[in-house]
Amino acid sequence: MGLNTRIEAAISNAVKVGQAKFPDNSGAVPPRLASALAYATAPGGARIRPTILTSVAMACGDDKPMLADAAASALELIHCASLVHDDLPCFDDADTRRGKPTVHLAYSEPLAVLTGDSLIVLAFEILARQSSHAPDRVAQMIVTLAQRTGMPGGICAGQGWESEAQIDLSAYHQAKTGALFIAATQMGAIAAGQEAEPWFELGARIGEAFQVADDLRDALYDADTLGKPAGQDDLHGRPNAVTLLGVQGAIQRLKDILGGAISSIPSCPGEAQLAEMVRMYAERLTPVVSPQSVPGE
Amino acid sequence: MGLNTRIEAAISNAVKVGQAKFPDNSGAVPPRLASALAYATAPGGARIRPTILTSVAMACGDDKPMLADAAASALELIHCASLVHDDLPCFDDADTRRGKPTVHLAYSEPLAVLTGDSLIVLAFEILARQSSHAPDRVAQMIVTLAQRTGMPGGICAGQGWESEAQIDLSAYHQAKTGALFIAATQMGAIAAGQEAEPWFELGARIGEAFQVADDLRDALYDADTLGKPAGQDDLHGRPNAVTLLGVQGAIQRLKDILGGAISSIPSCPGEAQLAEMVRMYAERLTPVVSPQSVPGE
């Protein structure tokens, strides 16, 4: 089974747990919310976070693949939940996501709030259900995922910074974009029985790179290419690497960060393959810049 | 230490985990979101769910009080999160809760969404952090709490039913109001090392009673007495026991359910005390009805 197939199967199985009939009532499930869970999670984007997680687990031996699968799907559910809530009218008020109407437009705003809530809850359930295979690893993965999702240092905290008059930029970026990449590398390592701490830097650096790449895409691409509204950072006055460094400066910064990411990979059996994967992402992340698409250059 | 003091301490400690400085960044935490976590959780209401949970754990011996405390605070965090999200403009659009402005009015709508999300995540983190004391119990509590919070059978599912043209009333009520009472009795038993299943019925019946009591309060009381808007069920066309049975019929139904709840208590060392607690709640739940407050009677 290829990596993509494995990850899609894990996510799809996880969503089915949230849609399944419940043993101790008449079995009725609210159909629109059940449908919205699937709508919000498939078809997915690049599945970058679960791919990194599973790649790290494989590089570390992947001795309990059911744990890596649970972790990968849990992490993607959290990511999808954050997209659904970020798209809400009170945040980005986005009409499209991954080329289709956002959940609050396709279903309703109440169902979008509930979809995000349900996906967050489901992520932790999926992990806890694997506890019997390795209770310590599962508990550590739940704590790691929670810390990178909620307060004080997860993606919720990252969004929370946008409601502050004074933003701590380093805390903001690490929480907003870095957090789930740190969760990816650390949960991948934990799933395979390794220490989490040495994997922090790889996740943090991939997160930084992703932030710079996202800044470039937001500044350079139109809504059709992005599959979501463009120019959102400018519109919402959010800090952006392109504003700070210019387009060419931001691209150089992206390359430097990814070089640092590769050299931070801890020694492990699959080290070379993992470095190759980061290189592949580096190419995919770096935008192709034609002269006329560079504003002011 | 009294029961109330014990529960308030557990909740307050849990919230502090979500506000704490984070070890691996500069320690900055978004202050408004951190403040909103405390605002949404204190001062609390009657803390009924964690009180039931802790009472069941004590009735079962409470051999690991740190587990009961984690479970009680996790359950209350989920309940508070649900109140914050239910109050949002896209749901009840409520101005007041527990006698003060709702979170989206006191802070903002984005911060209210993030407060709910962060409290949900924190609940699971608080539980997972206790795993080393009894990994099996903790994993089972996380699954139980997740099932009673998310989809397909938790309070999210309950809210989800309100977006359906055709409502399965039994599934709706069990998910919307029953779920967290079932979580309370079952997590209390699990925290003390007992089987969860025999405790289902007590939770389900307390949940039913609470739903009928809430219907009565919604129909009979004004906003000042409730500390939140009155007449919401009528306004939103939600099913209500008073519409169905009349005021006296609903009061009789409440008494019947609570009698059933008491006789469902599984045999355990603290059985008598637990029955006493349910009786006490029964009195507090039953509204005092003066003739002029009964519409049409």
Coordinates of C-alpha atoms in Angstrom, one line a residue:
Chain A
M1 CA 0.0 0.0 0.0
G2 CA 1.4 3.4 -1.0
L3 CA 1.8 6.2 1.6
N4 CA -1.1 8.2 0.1
T5 CA -3.5 5.3 0.1
R6 CA -2.5 4.4 3.7
I7 CA -3.2 7.9 4.9
E8 CA -6.5 8.3 3.0
A9 CA -7.7 5.0 4.4
A10 CA -6.8 6.0 7.9
I11 CA -8.6 9.4 7.6
S12 CA -11.7 7.8 6.0
N13 CA -11.9 5.1 8.7
A14 CA -11.6 7.8 11.4
V15 CA -14.4 9.8 9.9
K16 CA -16.6 6.7 9.8
V17 CA -16.2 6.4 13.6
G18 CA -17.9 9.8 13.9
Q19 CA -20.7 8.8 11.6
A20 CA -21.3 5.3 12.9
K21 CA -24.5 4.3 14.5
F22 CA -24.3 4.4 18.2
P23 CA -24.7 1.1 20.1
D24 CA -26.9 2.3 23.0
N25 CA -29.7 4.4 21.4
S26 CA -31.9 3.7 18.5
G27 CA -29.0 4.3 16.2
A28 CA -30.1 7.5 14.8
V29 CA -27.4 10.0 13.7
P30 CA -28.1 13.6 12.6
P31 CA -27.5 13.1 8.8
R32 CA -26.5 16.6 7.8
L33 CA -23.8 16.9 10.5
A34 CA -22.6 13.3 9.6
S35 CA -22.4 14.4 6.0
A36 CA -20.5 17.6 6.9
L37 CA -17.8 15.6 8.6
A38 CA -17.0 13.8 5.4
Y39 CA -17.4 17.1 3.3
A40 CA -14.9 18.8 5.6
T41 CA -12.3 16.1 5.4
A42 CA -12.4 14.8 1.8
P43 CA -11.3 15.2 -0.8
G44 CA -8.3 16.5 1.1
G45 CA -5.5 18.9 0.3
A46 CA -2.0 17.6 0.1
R47 CA -2.3 15.9 3.5
I48 CA 1.1 17.3 4.3
R49 CA 0.9 17.0 8.0
P50 CA -0.2 13.3 8.2
T51 CA 2.4 12.5 5.4
I52 CA 5.2 14.0 7.5
L53 CA 3.9 12.2 10.6
T54 CA 3.8 8.8 8.8
S55 CA 7.1 9.4 7.1
V56 CA 8.8 10.1 10.5
A57 CA 7.1 7.0 12.0
M58 CA 8.4 4.9 9.1
A59 CA 11.9 6.4 9.4
C60 CA 11.8 5.3 13.1
G61 CA 10.8 1.7 12.3
D62 CA 7.0 2.0 12.4
D63 CA 6.7 -1.0 14.7
K64 CA 3.1 -0.3 15.5
P65 CA 1.5 1.0 12.3
M66 CA -2.0 1.2 13.9
L67 CA -0.6 3.9 16.2
A68 CA 0.9 5.9 13.3
D69 CA -2.4 5.6 11.4
A70 CA -4.4 6.8 14.4
A71 CA -2.0 9.7 14.9
A72 CA -2.0 10.7 11.2
S73 CA -5.7 10.7 11.0
A74 CA -6.2 12.5 14.3
L75 CA -3.7 15.2 13.2
E76 CA -5.5 15.7 9.9
L77 CA -8.9 15.9 11.6
I78 CA -7.6 18.7 13.8
H79 CA -6.2 20.5 10.7
C80 CA -9.5 20.1 8.9
A81 CA -11.4 21.3 12.0
S82 CA -9.2 24.4 12.1
L83 CA -9.9 25.2 8.4
V84 CA -13.7 24.9 9.0
H85 CA -13.6 27.3 11.9
D86 CA -11.1 29.6 10.3
D87 CA -13.4 30.0 7.3
L88 CA -16.3 31.1 9.5
P89 CA -17.8 34.6 8.9
C90 CA -16.3 35.8 12.2
F91 CA -12.8 34.9 11.0
D92 CA -11.9 34.8 7.3
D93 CA -15.5 34.7 6.0
A94 CA -14.2 32.5 3.2
D95 CA -16.5 31.3 0.4
T96 CA -14.3 28.6 -1.0
R97 CA -11.9 26.0 0.4
R98 CA -10.1 23.4 -1.7
G99 CA -12.1 24.6 -4.7
K100 CA -15.6 24.0 -3.2
P101 CA -17.9 26.0 -1.0
T102 CA -16.8 26.3 2.6
V103 CA -18.8 24.2 5.2
H104 CA -20.8 27.1 6.5
L105 CA -22.0 27.9 3.0
A106 CA -22.5 24.3 1.9
Y107 CA -24.3 23.4 5.2
S108 CA -24.9 26.3 7.6
E109 CA -23.0 28.3 10.1
P110 CA -24.3 26.2 13.1
L111 CA -23.3 23.0 11.3
A112 CA -19.8 24.5 10.5
V113 CA -19.2 25.2 14.2
L114 CA -20.4 21.7 15.2
T115 CA -18.3 20.1 12.4
G116 CA -15.2 21.7 13.8
D117 CA -16.1 20.7 17.3
S118 CA -16.9 17.2 16.4
L119 CA -13.7 16.7 14.4
I120 CA -11.6 17.9 17.3
V121 CA -13.3 15.5 19.7
L122 CA -13.0 12.7 17.2
A123 CA -9.3 13.2 16.9
F124 CA -8.8 12.4 20.6
E125 CA -11.2 9.5 20.5
I126 CA -9.3 7.9 17.6
L127 CA -6.1 8.1 19.5
A128 CA -7.5 6.8 22.8
R129 CA -9.1 3.8 21.1
Q130 CA -5.6 2.5 20.3
S131 CA -4.5 2.7 23.9
S132 CA -4.3 -1.0 24.5
H133 CA -1.5 -1.4 22.0
A134 CA 0.8 1.0 23.8
P135 CA -0.8 3.0 26.6
D136 CA 2.2 5.2 27.3
R137 CA 2.7 6.2 23.7
V138 CA -1.0 6.9 23.2
A139 CA -1.2 9.1 26.3
Q140 CA 1.9 11.0 25.2
M141 CA 0.5 11.5 21.7
I142 CA -2.8 12.9 23.1
V143 CA -0.9 15.3 25.3
T144 CA 1.3 16.4 22.4
L145 CA -1.6 16.8 20.0
A146 CA -3.6 18.8 22.7
Q147 CA -0.6 21.1 23.4
R148 CA -0.2 21.8 19.6
T149 CA -4.0 22.4 19.1
G150 CA -5.3 24.3 22.1
M151 CA -4.1 26.8 24.6
P152 CA -1.5 28.1 25.5
G153 CA 0.7 27.1 22.5
G154 CA -1.4 25.4 19.8
I155 CA -3.2 26.6 16.7
C156 CA -6.0 28.0 18.9
A157 CA -3.5 30.2 20.6
G158 CA -2.1 31.2 17.2
Q159 CA -5.6 32.4 16.1
G160 CA -6.0 34.0 19.5
W161 CA -3.0 36.2 18.8
E162 CA -4.9 37.8 15.9
S163 CA -7.3 39.3 18.5
E164 CA -4.5 41.1 20.3
A165 CA -3.4 44.7 19.8
Q166 CA 0.2 43.7 20.4
I167 CA 1.3 40.4 18.7
D168 CA 4.3 38.4 19.9
L169 CA 5.4 37.4 16.4
S170 CA 7.6 34.4 17.4
A171 CA 4.9 32.9 19.6
Y172 CA 2.2 33.7 16.9
H173 CA 4.0 32.0 14.0
Q174 CA 5.0 29.0 16.0
A175 CA 1.5 28.5 17.4
K176 CA -0.4 29.4 14.2
T177 CA 1.5 27.4 11.6
G178 CA 4.4 25.6 13.4
A179 CA 2.3 23.8 16.0
L180 CA 0.8 21.1 13.8
F181 CA 4.1 20.4 12.1
I182 CA 5.7 20.0 15.4
A183 CA 2.9 17.7 16.4
A184 CA 3.5 15.8 13.1
T185 CA 7.2 15.0 13.7
Q186 CA 6.8 14.4 17.4
M187 CA 3.7 12.2 17.1
G188 CA 5.4 10.2 14.3
A189 CA 8.4 9.6 16.6
I190 CA 6.2 8.7 19.6
A191 CA 4.0 6.3 17.5
A192 CA 7.2 4.4 16.7
G193 CA 8.4 4.3 20.3
Q194 CA 11.0 7.1 20.0
E195 CA 11.6 10.2 22.1
A196 CA 9.6 13.2 21.0
E197 CA 12.1 16.0 21.9
P198 CA 14.8 15.5 19.2
W199 CA 12.0 15.8 16.6
F200 CA 10.9 19.2 17.7
E201 CA 13.3 21.2 15.5
L202 CA 12.4 19.4 12.2
G203 CA 8.7 20.1 12.8
A204 CA 9.3 23.7 13.8
R205 CA 11.5 24.4 10.7
I206 CA 9.0 22.8 8.3
G207 CA 6.4 24.9 9.9
E208 CA 8.4 28.1 9.4
A209 CA 9.0 27.1 5.8
F210 CA 5.3 26.4 5.3
Q211 CA 4.5 29.8 6.7
V212 CA 6.8 31.6 4.3
A213 CA 5.5 29.5 1.4
D214 CA 1.9 30.4 2.4
D215 CA 2.8 34.1 2.6
L216 CA 4.3 33.9 -0.9
R217 CA 1.2 32.0 -2.3
D218 CA -1.2 34.5 -0.6
A219 CA 0.7 37.4 -2.1
L220 CA 1.3 36.0 -5.6
Y221 CA -1.6 33.7 -6.5
D222 CA -5.2 34.4 -7.4
A223 CA -8.2 32.7 -5.8
D224 CA -8.6 30.2 -8.6
T225 CA -5.1 28.9 -8.2
L226 CA -5.3 28.8 -4.4
G227 CA -8.8 27.2 -4.2
K228 CA -9.5 29.8 -1.5
P229 CA -9.6 33.7 -1.4
A230 CA -6.2 35.3 -2.1
G231 CA -4.7 38.4 -0.5
Q232 CA -6.2 37.6 2.9
D233 CA -3.2 38.6 4.9
D234 CA -3.1 42.1 3.3
L235 CA -6.9 42.3 3.8
H236 CA -6.8 41.4 7.5
G237 CA -3.5 43.2 8.2
R238 CA -1.7 40.0 9.2
P239 CA 2.1 39.9 9.3
N240 CA 3.5 38.4 6.1
A241 CA 7.1 37.5 5.0
V242 CA 6.7 39.0 1.6
T243 CA 5.8 42.4 3.1
L244 CA 8.9 42.1 5.2
L245 CA 11.5 40.6 2.8
G246 CA 10.1 41.1 -0.7
V247 CA 9.4 38.2 -3.0
Q248 CA 13.0 37.1 -3.8
G249 CA 14.0 37.6 -0.2
A250 CA 11.1 35.4 1.0
I251 CA 12.1 32.7 -1.5
Q252 CA 15.7 32.7 -0.3
R253 CA 14.5 32.5 3.3
L254 CA 12.3 29.5 2.4
K255 CA 15.4 27.7 1.0
D256 CA 17.5 28.5 4.0
I257 CA 14.9 27.2 6.4
L258 CA 14.4 23.9 4.5
G259 CA 18.2 23.4 4.5
G260 CA 18.1 23.8 8.2
A261 CA 15.2 21.4 8.5
I262 CA 17.1 18.7 6.6
S263 CA 20.2 19.0 8.7
S264 CA 18.1 18.8 11.9
I265 CA 16.8 15.3 11.2
P266 CA 17.8 13.1 14.1
S267 CA 19.8 10.0 13.3
C268 CA 17.4 7.1 12.6
P269 CA 17.2 4.2 10.1
G270 CA 15.2 6.1 7.5
E271 CA 17.1 9.4 7.8
A272 CA 18.0 9.6 4.1
Q273 CA 14.5 8.9 2.8
L274 CA 13.1 11.5 5.2
A275 CA 15.6 14.1 3.9
E276 CA 14.5 13.2 0.4
M277 CA 10.8 13.8 1.4
V278 CA 11.6 17.2 2.9
R279 CA 13.5 18.1 -0.4
M280 CA 10.5 17.1 -2.4
Y281 CA 8.2 19.3 -0.2
A282 CA 10.7 22.1 -0.6
E283 CA 10.2 22.0 -4.4
R284 CA 6.5 21.8 -4.1
L285 CA 6.4 24.7 -1.6
T286 CA 8.6 27.1 -3.6
P287 CA 6.4 29.1 -6.0
V288 CA 7.3 29.5 -9.6
V289 CA 7.6 33.2 -9.9
S290 CA 7.2 34.8 -13.4
P291 CA 8.3 38.5 -13.6
Q292 CA 4.7 39.9 -14.2
S293 CA 3.4 38.1 -11.0
V294 CA 5.8 39.9 -8.7
P295 CA 4.2 43.1 -7.5
G296 CA 6.6 46.1 -7.7
E297 CA 9.5 44.0 -9.0
Chain B
M1 CA -12.1 19.4 51.9
G2 CA -15.8 19.7 51.0
L3 CA -17.0 18.4 47.6
N4 CA -17.6 21.9 46.2
T5 CA -14.1 23.1 47.2
R6 CA -12.6 20.0 45.7
I7 CA -14.4 20.4 42.4
E8 CA -13.7 24.2 42.1
A9 CA -10.0 23.5 42.8
A10 CA -9.9 20.8 40.1
I11 CA -11.5 23.1 37.5
S12 CA -9.3 26.1 38.4
N13 CA -6.2 24.0 38.2
A14 CA -7.3 22.6 34.8
V15 CA -7.9 26.1 33.4
K16 CA -4.4 27.2 34.6
V17 CA -2.9 24.4 32.4
G18 CA -4.5 26.2 29.4
Q19 CA -3.1 29.6 30.5
A20 CA 0.4 28.5 31.6
K21 CA 3.5 29.7 29.9
F22 CA 4.7 27.2 27.4
P23 CA 8.2 25.7 28.0
D24 CA 9.6 25.7 24.4
N25 CA 8.8 29.2 23.1
S26 CA 9.4 32.6 24.7
G27 CA 6.5 31.9 27.0
A28 CA 4.1 34.4 25.5
V29 CA 0.4 33.5 25.7
P30 CA -2.4 35.5 24.0
P31 CA -3.7 37.3 27.0
R32 CA -7.4 37.9 25.9
L33 CA -8.0 34.3 25.0
A34 CA -6.3 33.2 28.2
S35 CA -8.6 35.5 30.1
A36 CA -11.6 34.2 28.2
L37 CA -10.9 30.6 29.3
A38 CA -11.3 31.7 33.0
Y39 CA -14.3 34.0 32.2
A40 CA -16.1 31.0 30.5
T41 CA -15.5 28.6 33.4
A42 CA -15.8 30.7 36.6
P43 CA -17.8 31.6 38.5
G44 CA -19.6 28.4 37.5
G45 CA -23.2 27.4 37.7
A46 CA -24.3 24.6 40.0
R47 CA -21.4 22.3 38.7
I48 CA -24.0 19.5 38.6
R49 CA -22.1 17.3 36.2
P50 CA -18.8 17.2 38.0
T51 CA -20.6 16.9 41.3
I52 CA -22.4 13.8 40.0
L53 CA -19.2 12.4 38.6
T54 CA -17.3 12.9 41.9
S55 CA -20.2 11.6 43.9
V56 CA -20.2 8.4 41.9
A57 CA -16.4 8.0 42.2
M58 CA -16.7 8.4 45.9
A59 CA -19.6 6.0 46.1
C60 CA -17.3 3.5 44.3
G61 CA -14.4 4.0 46.7
D62 CA -12.5 6.9 45.0
D63 CA -9.2 4.9 45.2
K64 CA -7.4 7.3 42.8
P65 CA -8.8 10.8 43.5
M66 CA -6.5 12.5 41.0
L67 CA -8.4 10.6 38.3
A68 CA -11.8 11.7 39.6
D69 CA -10.6 15.3 39.8
A70 CA -9.2 15.2 36.2
A71 CA -12.5 13.6 35.0
A72 CA -14.7 16.1 36.9
S73 CA -12.8 19.1 35.5
A74 CA -12.6 17.7 32.0
L75 CA -16.4 17.2 32.0
E76 CA -17.0 20.7 33.2
L77 CA -14.7 22.2 30.6
I78 CA -16.7 20.4 27.9
H79 CA -19.9 21.7 29.4
C80 CA -18.6 25.2 29.6
A81 CA -17.3 25.0 26.0
S82 CA -20.8 23.9 24.8
L83 CA -22.4 26.9 26.6
V84 CA -20.0 29.3 24.9
H85 CA -20.6 27.8 21.5
D86 CA -24.4 27.5 22.0
D87 CA -24.6 31.2 23.0
L88 CA -23.0 32.2 19.7
P89 CA -25.0 34.4 17.3
C90 CA -25.5 31.5 14.9
F91 CA -27.1 29.4 17.6
D92 CA -29.0 31.0 20.5
D93 CA -27.5 34.5 20.0
A94 CA -27.7 34.9 23.8
D95 CA -26.6 38.1 25.6
T96 CA -26.3 36.8 29.1
R97 CA -25.1 33.5 30.7
R98 CA -24.9 32.9 34.5
G99 CA -25.9 36.5 34.9
K100 CA -23.1 38.1 33.0
P101 CA -22.5 39.0 29.3
T102 CA -21.8 35.9 27.1
V103 CA -18.2 35.3 25.9
H104 CA -18.8 36.6 22.4
L105 CA -20.2 39.9 23.8
A106 CA -17.6 40.3 26.6
Y107 CA -14.6 39.4 24.3
S108 CA -15.6 38.9 20.6
E109 CA -17.1 36.2 18.4
P110 CA -13.7 34.9 17.2
L111 CA -12.5 34.6 20.8
A112 CA -15.7 32.8 21.7
V113 CA -15.2 30.2 19.0
L114 CA -11.6 29.8 20.1
T115 CA -12.5 29.6 23.8
G116 CA -14.9 26.7 23.1
D117 CA -12.3 25.0 20.9
S118 CA -9.5 25.5 23.5
L119 CA -11.7 24.2 26.4
I120 CA -12.6 21.0 24.4
V121 CA -8.9 20.3 23.7
L122 CA -7.9 21.1 27.3
A123 CA -10.4 18.6 28.6
F124 CA -8.7 15.7 26.8
E125 CA -5.2 17.0 27.7
I126 CA -6.2 17.1 31.4
L127 CA -7.3 13.5 31.3
A128 CA -4.3 12.2 29.3
R129 CA -1.9 13.9 31.7
Q130 CA -3.1 11.5 34.4
S131 CA -2.4 8.4 32.3
S132 CA 0.6 7.1 34.3
H133 CA -1.6 6.5 37.4
A134 CA -3.9 4.1 35.5
P135 CA -3.5 4.0 31.7
D136 CA -6.5 1.8 31.1
R137 CA -8.9 3.9 33.1
V138 CA -7.7 7.1 31.5
A139 CA -8.0 5.8 28.0
Q140 CA -11.5 4.5 28.7
M141 CA -12.5 7.9 30.2
I142 CA -11.2 9.7 27.2
V143 CA -13.2 7.5 24.8
T144 CA -16.3 7.9 27.0
L145 CA -16.0 11.6 27.2
A146 CA -15.4 11.8 23.4
Q147 CA -18.4 9.7 22.7
R148 CA -20.6 11.8 24.9
T149 CA -19.3 15.1 23.4
G150 CA -18.9 14.6 19.7
M151 CA -20.5 12.7 16.9
P152 CA -22.4 10.5 16.5
G153 CA -24.0 10.5 19.9
G154 CA -22.6 13.3 22.0
I155 CA -23.8 16.9 22.7
C156 CA -22.5 18.0 19.2
A157 CA -24.9 15.4 17.7
G158 CA -27.6 16.8 19.9
Q159 CA -27.1 20.3 18.6
G160 CA -26.8 18.8 15.1
W161 CA -30.3 17.4 15.3
E162 CA -31.6 21.0 15.5
S163 CA -30.4 21.5 11.9
E164 CA -32.6 18.6 10.7
A165 CA -36.1 18.9 9.1
Q166 CA -37.0 15.6 10.9
I167 CA -35.8 15.1 14.4
D168 CA -35.4 11.7 16.1
L169 CA -36.6 12.9 19.5
S170 CA -35.2 10.1 21.5
A171 CA -31.7 10.4 19.9
Y172 CA -32.0 14.2 20.2
H173 CA -32.7 14.3 23.9
Q174 CA -30.2 11.6 24.9
A175 CA -27.5 13.4 22.9
K176 CA -28.4 17.0 23.7
T177 CA -28.9 16.7 27.5
G178 CA -28.4 13.1 28.5
A179 CA -24.9 12.7 27.1
L180 CA -22.9 14.6 29.6
F181 CA -24.9 13.1 32.5
I182 CA -24.1 9.6 31.2
A183 CA -20.5 10.7 30.9
A184 CA -20.7 11.9 34.5
T185 CA -21.9 8.6 36.0
Q186 CA -19.7 6.4 33.8
M187 CA -16.5 8.4 34.1
G188 CA -17.0 8.6 37.9
A189 CA -17.2 4.8 38.0
I190 CA -14.3 4.3 35.6
A191 CA -12.2 6.8 37.7
A192 CA -12.7 4.5 40.7
G193 CA -11.9 1.4 38.8
Q194 CA -15.5 0.1 38.2
E195 CA -17.3 -1.0 35.1
A196 CA -19.0 1.8 33.2
E197 CA -21.9 -0.1 31.8
P198 CA -24.1 -0.5 35.0
W199 CA -23.9 3.3 35.5
F200 CA -25.4 4.1 32.1
E201 CA -29.0 4.2 33.3
L202 CA -28.5 6.5 36.3
G203 CA -26.8 9.1 34.0
A204 CA -29.5 8.7 31.3
R205 CA -32.3 9.2 33.8
I206 CA -30.7 12.2 35.5
G207 CA -30.3 13.6 32.0
E208 CA -34.0 13.1 31.2
A209 CA -35.0 14.7 34.5
F210 CA -32.7 17.6 33.8
Q211 CA -34.2 18.1 30.4
V212 CA -37.8 18.2 31.7
A213 CA -36.7 20.5 34.5
D214 CA -35.0 22.8 32.0
D215 CA -38.2 22.7 29.8
L216 CA -40.2 23.8 32.9
R217 CA -37.7 26.6 33.8
D218 CA -37.6 27.8 30.2
A219 CA -41.4 28.0 30.1
L220 CA -42.1 29.4 33.6
Y221 CA -39.2 31.7 34.5
D222 CA -38.1 35.0 33.3
A223 CA -34.6 36.0 32.1
D224 CA -33.6 37.5 35.5
T225 CA -34.3 34.3 37.4
L226 CA -32.6 32.1 34.7
G227 CA -29.6 34.3 34.2
K228 CA -30.1 33.7 30.5
P229 CA -32.9 34.5 28.0
A230 CA -36.2 32.8 28.7
G231 CA -38.7 31.3 26.3
Q232 CA -35.9 30.1 24.0
D233 CA -37.6 26.8 23.1
D234 CA -40.8 28.4 22.0
L235 CA -38.8 31.0 20.1
H236 CA -36.6 28.4 18.3
G237 CA -39.5 25.9 17.8
R238 CA -37.7 23.3 19.9
P239 CA -39.5 20.3 21.4
N240 CA -40.4 20.9 25.1
A241 CA -42.1 18.7 27.7
V242 CA -44.4 21.5 28.9
T243 CA -45.9 21.9 25.4
L244 CA -46.4 18.2 25.3
L245 CA -47.6 17.4 28.9
G246 CA -48.6 20.7 30.4
V247 CA -47.0 22.1 33.5
Q248 CA -48.4 19.7 36.1
G249 CA -47.9 16.7 33.8
A250 CA -44.2 17.7 33.3
I251 CA -43.7 18.0 37.0
Q252 CA -45.1 14.5 37.6
R253 CA -43.0 13.2 34.8
L254 CA -39.9 14.7 36.5
K255 CA -40.7 13.0 39.8
D256 CA -41.2 9.6 38.0
I257 CA -37.9 9.9 36.2
L258 CA -36.0 10.7 39.4
G259 CA -37.6 7.8 41.2
G260 CA -36.4 5.6 38.4
A261 CA -32.9 7.1 38.6
I262 CA -32.6 6.3 42.3
S263 CA -33.7 2.7 41.9
S264 CA -31.2 2.3 39.0
I265 CA -28.2 3.0 41.2
P266 CA -25.9 0.0 41.1
S267 CA -25.0 -1.8 44.3
C268 CA -21.8 -0.1 45.7
P269 CA -20.4 1.0 49.1
G270 CA -21.8 4.6 48.9
E271 CA -25.2 3.6 47.4
A272 CA -27.3 5.3 50.1
Q273 CA -25.4 8.6 50.0
L274 CA -25.7 8.7 46.3
A275 CA -29.5 8.2 46.4
E276 CA -29.6 11.0 48.9
M277 CA -27.7 13.3 46.5
V278 CA -30.1 12.5 43.6
R279 CA -33.1 13.2 46.0
M280 CA -31.5 16.6 46.8
Y281 CA -31.1 17.4 43.1
A282 CA -34.7 16.3 42.6
E283 CA -35.8 19.0 45.0
R284 CA -33.6 21.6 43.5
L285 CA -34.7 20.7 40.0
T286 CA -38.5 20.8 40.7
P287 CA -39.7 24.3 40.1
V288 CA -42.0 26.0 42.7
V289 CA -45.1 26.7 40.7
S290 CA -47.4 29.4 41.8
P291 CA -50.9 29.4 40.1
Q292 CA -50.4 32.8 38.3
S293 CA -47.1 31.5 36.7
V294 CA -48.8 28.6 35.0
P295 CA -49.9 29.8 31.5
G296 CA -53.4 28.6 30.7
E297 CA -53.9 26.8 34.0

